[in-house]
mmCIF file of C-alpha atoms in Angstrom:
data_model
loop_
_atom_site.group_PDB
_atom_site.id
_atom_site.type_symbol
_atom_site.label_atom_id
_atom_site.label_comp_id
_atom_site.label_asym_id
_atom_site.label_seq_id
_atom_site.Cartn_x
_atom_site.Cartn_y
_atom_site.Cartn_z
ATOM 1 C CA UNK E 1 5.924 -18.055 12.943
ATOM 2 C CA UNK E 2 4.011 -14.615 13.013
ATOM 3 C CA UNK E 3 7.006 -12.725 14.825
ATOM 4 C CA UNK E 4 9.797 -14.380 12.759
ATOM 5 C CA UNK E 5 7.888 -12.898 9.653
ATOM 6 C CA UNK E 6 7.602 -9.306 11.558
ATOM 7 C CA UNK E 7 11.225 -9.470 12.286
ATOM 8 C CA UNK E 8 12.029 -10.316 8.564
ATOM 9 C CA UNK E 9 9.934 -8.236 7.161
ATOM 10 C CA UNK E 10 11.270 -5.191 9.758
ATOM 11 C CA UNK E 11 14.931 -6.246 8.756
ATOM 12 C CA UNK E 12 13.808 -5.966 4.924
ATOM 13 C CA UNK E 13 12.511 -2.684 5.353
ATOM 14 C CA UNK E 14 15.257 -1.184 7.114
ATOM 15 C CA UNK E 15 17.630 -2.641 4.353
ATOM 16 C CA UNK E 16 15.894 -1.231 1.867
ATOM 17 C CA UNK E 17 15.717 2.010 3.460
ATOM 18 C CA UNK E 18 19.689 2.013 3.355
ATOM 19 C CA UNK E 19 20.321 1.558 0.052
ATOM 20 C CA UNK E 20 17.683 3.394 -0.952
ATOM 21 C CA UNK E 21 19.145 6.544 0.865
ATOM 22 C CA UNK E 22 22.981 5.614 -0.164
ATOM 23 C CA UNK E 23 22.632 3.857 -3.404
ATOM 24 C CA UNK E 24 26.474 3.597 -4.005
ATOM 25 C CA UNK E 25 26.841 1.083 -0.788
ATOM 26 C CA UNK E 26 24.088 -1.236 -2.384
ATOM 27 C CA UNK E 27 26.442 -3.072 -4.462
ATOM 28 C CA UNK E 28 28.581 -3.479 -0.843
ATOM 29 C CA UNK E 29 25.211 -4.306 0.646
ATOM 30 C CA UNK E 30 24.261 -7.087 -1.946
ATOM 31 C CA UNK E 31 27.683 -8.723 -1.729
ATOM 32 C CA UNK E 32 27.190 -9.207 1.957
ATOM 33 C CA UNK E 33 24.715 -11.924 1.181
ATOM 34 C CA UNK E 34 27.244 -13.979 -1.265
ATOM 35 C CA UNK E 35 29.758 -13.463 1.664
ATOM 36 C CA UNK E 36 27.489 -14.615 4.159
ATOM 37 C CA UNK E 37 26.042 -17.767 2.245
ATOM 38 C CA UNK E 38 29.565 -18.935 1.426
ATOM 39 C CA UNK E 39 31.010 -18.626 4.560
ATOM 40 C CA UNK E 40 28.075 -19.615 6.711
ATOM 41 C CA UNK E 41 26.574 -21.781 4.719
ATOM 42 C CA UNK E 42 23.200 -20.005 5.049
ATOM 43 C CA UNK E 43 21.512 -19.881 1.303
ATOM 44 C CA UNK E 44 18.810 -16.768 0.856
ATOM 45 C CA UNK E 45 15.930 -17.859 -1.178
ATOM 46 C CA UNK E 46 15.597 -15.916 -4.723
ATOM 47 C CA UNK E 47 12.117 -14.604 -3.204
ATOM 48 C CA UNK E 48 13.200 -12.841 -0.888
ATOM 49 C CA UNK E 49 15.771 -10.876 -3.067
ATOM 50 C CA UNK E 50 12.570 -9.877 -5.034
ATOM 51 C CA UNK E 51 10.848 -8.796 -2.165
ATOM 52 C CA UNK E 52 13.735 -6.355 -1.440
ATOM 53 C CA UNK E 53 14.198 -4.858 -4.540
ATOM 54 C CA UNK E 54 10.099 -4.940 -4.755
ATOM 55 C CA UNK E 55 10.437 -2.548 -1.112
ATOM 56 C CA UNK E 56 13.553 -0.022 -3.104
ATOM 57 C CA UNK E 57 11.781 0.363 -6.008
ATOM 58 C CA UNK E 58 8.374 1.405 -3.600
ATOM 59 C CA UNK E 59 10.733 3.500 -2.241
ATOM 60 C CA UNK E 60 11.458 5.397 -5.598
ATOM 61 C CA UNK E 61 8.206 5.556 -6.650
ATOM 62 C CA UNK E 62 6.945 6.964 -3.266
ATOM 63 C CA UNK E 63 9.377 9.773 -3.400
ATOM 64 C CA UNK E 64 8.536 10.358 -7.333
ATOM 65 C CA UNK E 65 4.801 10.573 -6.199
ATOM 66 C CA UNK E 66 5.178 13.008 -3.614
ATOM 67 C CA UNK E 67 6.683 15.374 -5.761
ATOM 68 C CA UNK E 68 3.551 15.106 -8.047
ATOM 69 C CA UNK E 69 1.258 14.995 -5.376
ATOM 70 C CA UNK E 70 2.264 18.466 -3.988
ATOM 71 C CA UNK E 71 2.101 19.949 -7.548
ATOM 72 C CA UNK E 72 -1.298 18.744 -8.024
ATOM 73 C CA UNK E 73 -2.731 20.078 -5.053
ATOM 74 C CA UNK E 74 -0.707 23.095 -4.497
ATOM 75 C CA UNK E 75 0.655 21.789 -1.020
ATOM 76 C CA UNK E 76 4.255 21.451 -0.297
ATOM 77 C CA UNK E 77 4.105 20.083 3.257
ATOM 78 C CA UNK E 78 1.487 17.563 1.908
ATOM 79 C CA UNK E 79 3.547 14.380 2.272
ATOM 80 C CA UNK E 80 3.126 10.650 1.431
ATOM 81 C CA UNK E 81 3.112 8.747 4.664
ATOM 82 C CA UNK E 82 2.463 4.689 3.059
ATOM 83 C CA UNK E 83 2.267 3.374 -0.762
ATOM 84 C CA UNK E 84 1.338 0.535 -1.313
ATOM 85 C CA UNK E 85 0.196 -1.594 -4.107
ATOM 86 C CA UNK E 86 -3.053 -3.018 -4.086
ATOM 87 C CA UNK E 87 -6.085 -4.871 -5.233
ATOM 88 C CA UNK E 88 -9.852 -4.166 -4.966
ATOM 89 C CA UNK E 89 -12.146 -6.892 -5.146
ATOM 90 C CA UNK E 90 -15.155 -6.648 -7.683
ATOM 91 C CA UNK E 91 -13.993 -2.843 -8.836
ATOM 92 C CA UNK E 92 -15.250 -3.688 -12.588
ATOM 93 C CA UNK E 93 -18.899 -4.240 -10.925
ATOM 94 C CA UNK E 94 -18.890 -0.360 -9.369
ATOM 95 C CA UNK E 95 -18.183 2.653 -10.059
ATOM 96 C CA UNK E 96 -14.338 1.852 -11.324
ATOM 97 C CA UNK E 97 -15.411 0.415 -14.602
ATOM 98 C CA UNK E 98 -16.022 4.161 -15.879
ATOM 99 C CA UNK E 99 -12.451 4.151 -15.611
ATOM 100 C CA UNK E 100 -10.548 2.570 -18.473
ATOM 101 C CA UNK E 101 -8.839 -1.119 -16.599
ATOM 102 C CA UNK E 102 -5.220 -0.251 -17.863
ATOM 103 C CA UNK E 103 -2.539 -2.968 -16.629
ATOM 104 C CA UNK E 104 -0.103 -3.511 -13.645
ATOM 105 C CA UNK E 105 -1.333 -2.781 -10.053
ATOM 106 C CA UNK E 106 -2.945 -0.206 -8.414
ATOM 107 C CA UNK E 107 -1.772 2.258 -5.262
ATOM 108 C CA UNK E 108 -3.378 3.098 -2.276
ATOM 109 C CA UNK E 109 -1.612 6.489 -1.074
ATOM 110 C CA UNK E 110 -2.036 7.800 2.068
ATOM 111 C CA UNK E 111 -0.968 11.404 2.609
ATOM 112 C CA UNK E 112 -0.934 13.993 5.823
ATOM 113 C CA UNK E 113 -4.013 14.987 4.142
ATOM 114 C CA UNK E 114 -6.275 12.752 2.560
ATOM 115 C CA UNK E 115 -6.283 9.088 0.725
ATOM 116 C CA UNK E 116 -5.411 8.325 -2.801
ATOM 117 C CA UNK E 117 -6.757 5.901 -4.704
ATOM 118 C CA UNK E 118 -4.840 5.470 -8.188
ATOM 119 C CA UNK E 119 -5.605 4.200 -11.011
ATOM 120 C CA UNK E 120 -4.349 1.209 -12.895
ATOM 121 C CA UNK E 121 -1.235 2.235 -15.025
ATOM 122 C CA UNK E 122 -2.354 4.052 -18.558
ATOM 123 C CA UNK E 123 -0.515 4.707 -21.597
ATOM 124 C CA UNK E 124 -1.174 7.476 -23.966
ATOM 125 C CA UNK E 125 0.960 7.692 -27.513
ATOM 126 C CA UNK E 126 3.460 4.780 -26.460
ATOM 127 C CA UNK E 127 1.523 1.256 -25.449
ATOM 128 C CA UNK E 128 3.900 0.004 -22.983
ATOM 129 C CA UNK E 129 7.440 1.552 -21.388
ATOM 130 C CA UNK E 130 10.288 2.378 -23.311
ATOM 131 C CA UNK E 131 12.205 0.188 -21.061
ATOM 132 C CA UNK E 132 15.003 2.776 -20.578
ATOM 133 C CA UNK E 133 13.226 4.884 -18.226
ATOM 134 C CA UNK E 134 13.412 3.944 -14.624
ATOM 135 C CA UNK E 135 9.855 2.667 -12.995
ATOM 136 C CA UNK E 136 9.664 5.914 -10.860
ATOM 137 C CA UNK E 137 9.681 8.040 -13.832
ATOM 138 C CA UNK E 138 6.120 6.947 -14.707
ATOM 139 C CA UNK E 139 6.823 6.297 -18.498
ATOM 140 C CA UNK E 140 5.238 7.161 -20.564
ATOM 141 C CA UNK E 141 2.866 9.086 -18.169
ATOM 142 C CA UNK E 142 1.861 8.952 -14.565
ATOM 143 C CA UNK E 143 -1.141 6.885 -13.000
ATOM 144 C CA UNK E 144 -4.436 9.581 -12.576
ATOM 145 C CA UNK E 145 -5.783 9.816 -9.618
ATOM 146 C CA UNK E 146 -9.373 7.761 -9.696
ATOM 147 C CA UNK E 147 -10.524 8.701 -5.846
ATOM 148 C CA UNK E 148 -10.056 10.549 -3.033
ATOM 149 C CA UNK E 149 -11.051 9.535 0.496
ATOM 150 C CA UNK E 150 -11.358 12.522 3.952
ATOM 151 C CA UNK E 151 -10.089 11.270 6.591
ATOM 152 C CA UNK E 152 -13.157 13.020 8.235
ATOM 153 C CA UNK E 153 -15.911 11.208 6.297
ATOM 154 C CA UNK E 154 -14.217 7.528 7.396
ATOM 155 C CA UNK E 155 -16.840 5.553 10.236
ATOM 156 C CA UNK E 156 -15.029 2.546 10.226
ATOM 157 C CA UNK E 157 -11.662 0.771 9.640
ATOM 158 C CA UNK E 158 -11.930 -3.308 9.279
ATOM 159 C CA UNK E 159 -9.390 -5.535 9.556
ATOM 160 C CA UNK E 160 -9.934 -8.583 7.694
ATOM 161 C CA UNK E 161 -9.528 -12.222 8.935
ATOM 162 C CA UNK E 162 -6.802 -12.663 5.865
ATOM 163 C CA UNK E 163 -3.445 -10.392 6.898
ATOM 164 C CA UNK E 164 -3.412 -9.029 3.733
ATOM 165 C CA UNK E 165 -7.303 -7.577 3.628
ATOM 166 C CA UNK E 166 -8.969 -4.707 5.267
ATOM 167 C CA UNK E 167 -12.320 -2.234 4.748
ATOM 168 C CA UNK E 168 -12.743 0.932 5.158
ATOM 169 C CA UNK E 169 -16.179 2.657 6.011
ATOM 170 C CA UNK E 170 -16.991 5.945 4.658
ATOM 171 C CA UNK E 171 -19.976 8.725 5.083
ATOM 172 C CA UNK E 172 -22.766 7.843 1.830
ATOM 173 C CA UNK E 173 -23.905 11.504 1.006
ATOM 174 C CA UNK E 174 -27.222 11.974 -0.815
ATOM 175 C CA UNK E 175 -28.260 15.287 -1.626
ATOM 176 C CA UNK E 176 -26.161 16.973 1.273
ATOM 177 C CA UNK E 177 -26.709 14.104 4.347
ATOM 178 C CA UNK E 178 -25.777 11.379 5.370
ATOM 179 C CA UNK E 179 -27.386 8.323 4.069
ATOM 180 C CA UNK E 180 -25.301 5.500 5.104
ATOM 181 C CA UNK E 181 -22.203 3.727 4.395
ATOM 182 C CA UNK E 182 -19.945 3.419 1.602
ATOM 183 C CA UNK E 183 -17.355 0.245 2.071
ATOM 184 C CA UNK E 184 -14.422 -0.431 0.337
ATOM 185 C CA UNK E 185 -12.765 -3.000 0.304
ATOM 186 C CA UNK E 186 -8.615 -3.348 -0.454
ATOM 187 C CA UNK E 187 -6.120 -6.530 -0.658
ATOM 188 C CA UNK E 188 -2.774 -5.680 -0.024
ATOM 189 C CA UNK E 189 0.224 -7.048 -2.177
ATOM 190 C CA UNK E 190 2.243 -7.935 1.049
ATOM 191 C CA UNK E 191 0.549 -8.970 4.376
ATOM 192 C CA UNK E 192 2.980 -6.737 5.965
ATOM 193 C CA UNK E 193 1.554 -3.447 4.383
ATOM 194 C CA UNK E 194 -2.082 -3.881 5.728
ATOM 195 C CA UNK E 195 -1.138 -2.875 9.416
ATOM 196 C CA UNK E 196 1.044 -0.094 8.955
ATOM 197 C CA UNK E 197 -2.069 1.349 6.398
ATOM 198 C CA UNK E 198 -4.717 0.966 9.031
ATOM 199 C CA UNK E 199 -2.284 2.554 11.696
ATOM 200 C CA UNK E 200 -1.348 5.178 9.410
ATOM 201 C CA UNK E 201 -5.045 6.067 8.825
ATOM 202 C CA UNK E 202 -6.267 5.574 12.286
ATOM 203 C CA UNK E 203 -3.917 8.463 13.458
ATOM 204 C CA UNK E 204 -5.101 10.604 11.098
ATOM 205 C CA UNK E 205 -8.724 9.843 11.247
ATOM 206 C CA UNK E 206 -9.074 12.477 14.091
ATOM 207 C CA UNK E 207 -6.967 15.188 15.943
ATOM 208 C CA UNK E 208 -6.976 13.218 19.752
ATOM 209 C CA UNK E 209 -6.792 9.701 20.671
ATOM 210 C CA UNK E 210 -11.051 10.358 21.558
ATOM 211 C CA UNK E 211 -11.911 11.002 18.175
ATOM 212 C CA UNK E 212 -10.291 8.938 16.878
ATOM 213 C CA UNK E 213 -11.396 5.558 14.471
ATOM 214 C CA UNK E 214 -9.844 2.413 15.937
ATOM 215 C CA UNK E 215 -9.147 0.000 14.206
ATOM 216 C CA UNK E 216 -11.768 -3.469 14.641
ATOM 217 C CA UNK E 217 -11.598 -6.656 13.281
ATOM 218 C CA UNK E 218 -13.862 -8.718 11.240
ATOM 219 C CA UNK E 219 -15.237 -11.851 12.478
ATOM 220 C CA UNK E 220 -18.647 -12.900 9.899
ATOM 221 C CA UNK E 221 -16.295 -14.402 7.402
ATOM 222 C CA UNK E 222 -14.137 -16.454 9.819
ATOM 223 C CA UNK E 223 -17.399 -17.252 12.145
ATOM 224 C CA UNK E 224 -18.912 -18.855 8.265
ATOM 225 C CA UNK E 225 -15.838 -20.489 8.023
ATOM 226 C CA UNK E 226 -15.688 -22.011 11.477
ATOM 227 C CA UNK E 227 -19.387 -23.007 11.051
ATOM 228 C CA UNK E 228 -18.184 -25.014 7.283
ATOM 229 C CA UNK E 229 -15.130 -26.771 8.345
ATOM 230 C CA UNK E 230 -14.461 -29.492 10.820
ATOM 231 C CA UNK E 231 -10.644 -28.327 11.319
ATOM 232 C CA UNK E 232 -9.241 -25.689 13.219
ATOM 233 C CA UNK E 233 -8.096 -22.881 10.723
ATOM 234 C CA UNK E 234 -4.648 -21.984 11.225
ATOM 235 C CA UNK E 235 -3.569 -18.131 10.460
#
């Protein structure tokens, strides 16, 4: 059910959290699994081990970023609130193909101060990692940053009918005004991510709770579902 996957998913995060912040207990932490699925009887499924280490690892590169971050913009109380990794549907069709594609997946980064969108992972003199150097040390070189959203110029912040999709609707400037809407559109690696993003960016969309950008869901794509199937969907 939906709040058996919130629970799991909080329990995850916290865990990771821990050994993240004492690494020399993780081996402690890990062994309390065998102990419990020996003497309980309770087996835990090889994906979620994945989706642990997948959450510590996050947690190295969001610490590795920040550092970077607060060089590049000359900042050091500019911190990284959420990372996560990400998809964006039909980027080779915009303005993203002027970027070379590159390979792994790409970060959404959402500071105190503005969004980051990053670019797919590049490699300059060496084609792929050494494989010595741990993920957070970017080897051989860091992702660039491709975009950056204001939080002032946001008009809009969708929520998809899938968990793991949202929008986001920004000011379209031509020649100094305002000229519509720009949307983007992002798929989040792990349903859980989404609402922690669009919470994260709602707060910081405007200085009071009046100004504000809540966030609003999306209801054409479910409606042309509804409208094309005879069953009920289930969510």
């Amino acid at each position: 059910s939906l709040a058996r996957r919130e629970v799991t998913s909080l329990a995850s995060e916290v865990i990771a959290l821990y050994v993240w912040g004492c690494q020399r207990r993780s081996y402690e932490v890990f062994s309390l699994f065998a102990t419990y699925s020996v003497a309980a009887g309770h087996k835990t499924v090889n994906s979620y081990y994945c989706d642990l280490m997948g959450r510590i690892e996050l947690l190295h590169i969001r610490w590795a970023l920040e550092e970077k971050v607060q060089k590049r913009y000359g900042d050091p109380q500019e911190y990284i609130l959420q990372v996560s990794f990400i998809e964006i549907p039909g980027e080779q069709q915009t303005w993203r193909k002027a970027k070379s594609p590159g390979a792994g997946p790409r970060m959404l980064v959402v500071t105190n101060r503005r969004m980051l969108i990053l670019a797919r992972k590049r490699h300059g003199l060496l084609l792929k990692p050494c494989g010595f150097c741990l993920q957070e040390s970017f080897c051989p070189v860091a992702p660039e940053v491709e975009r950056e959203i204001n939080f002032t110029t946001l008009t809009r912040i969708i929520a998809g009918s899938d968990p793991q999709l949202f929008m986001l609707a920004s000011q379209k400037m031509v020649d100094g005004e305002v000229a519509g809407e720009n949307v983007d559109f992002f798929v989040c690696h792990r349903s859980d991510d989404r609402n922690g993003l669009i919470n994260t960016i709602s707060y910081l969309s405007g200085p009071t709770t009046d100004l504000r950008i809540m966030p609003s869901m999306e209801t054409l794509i479910t409606e042309a579902l509804h409208r094309r199937m005879a069953s009920r969907i289930i969510c």
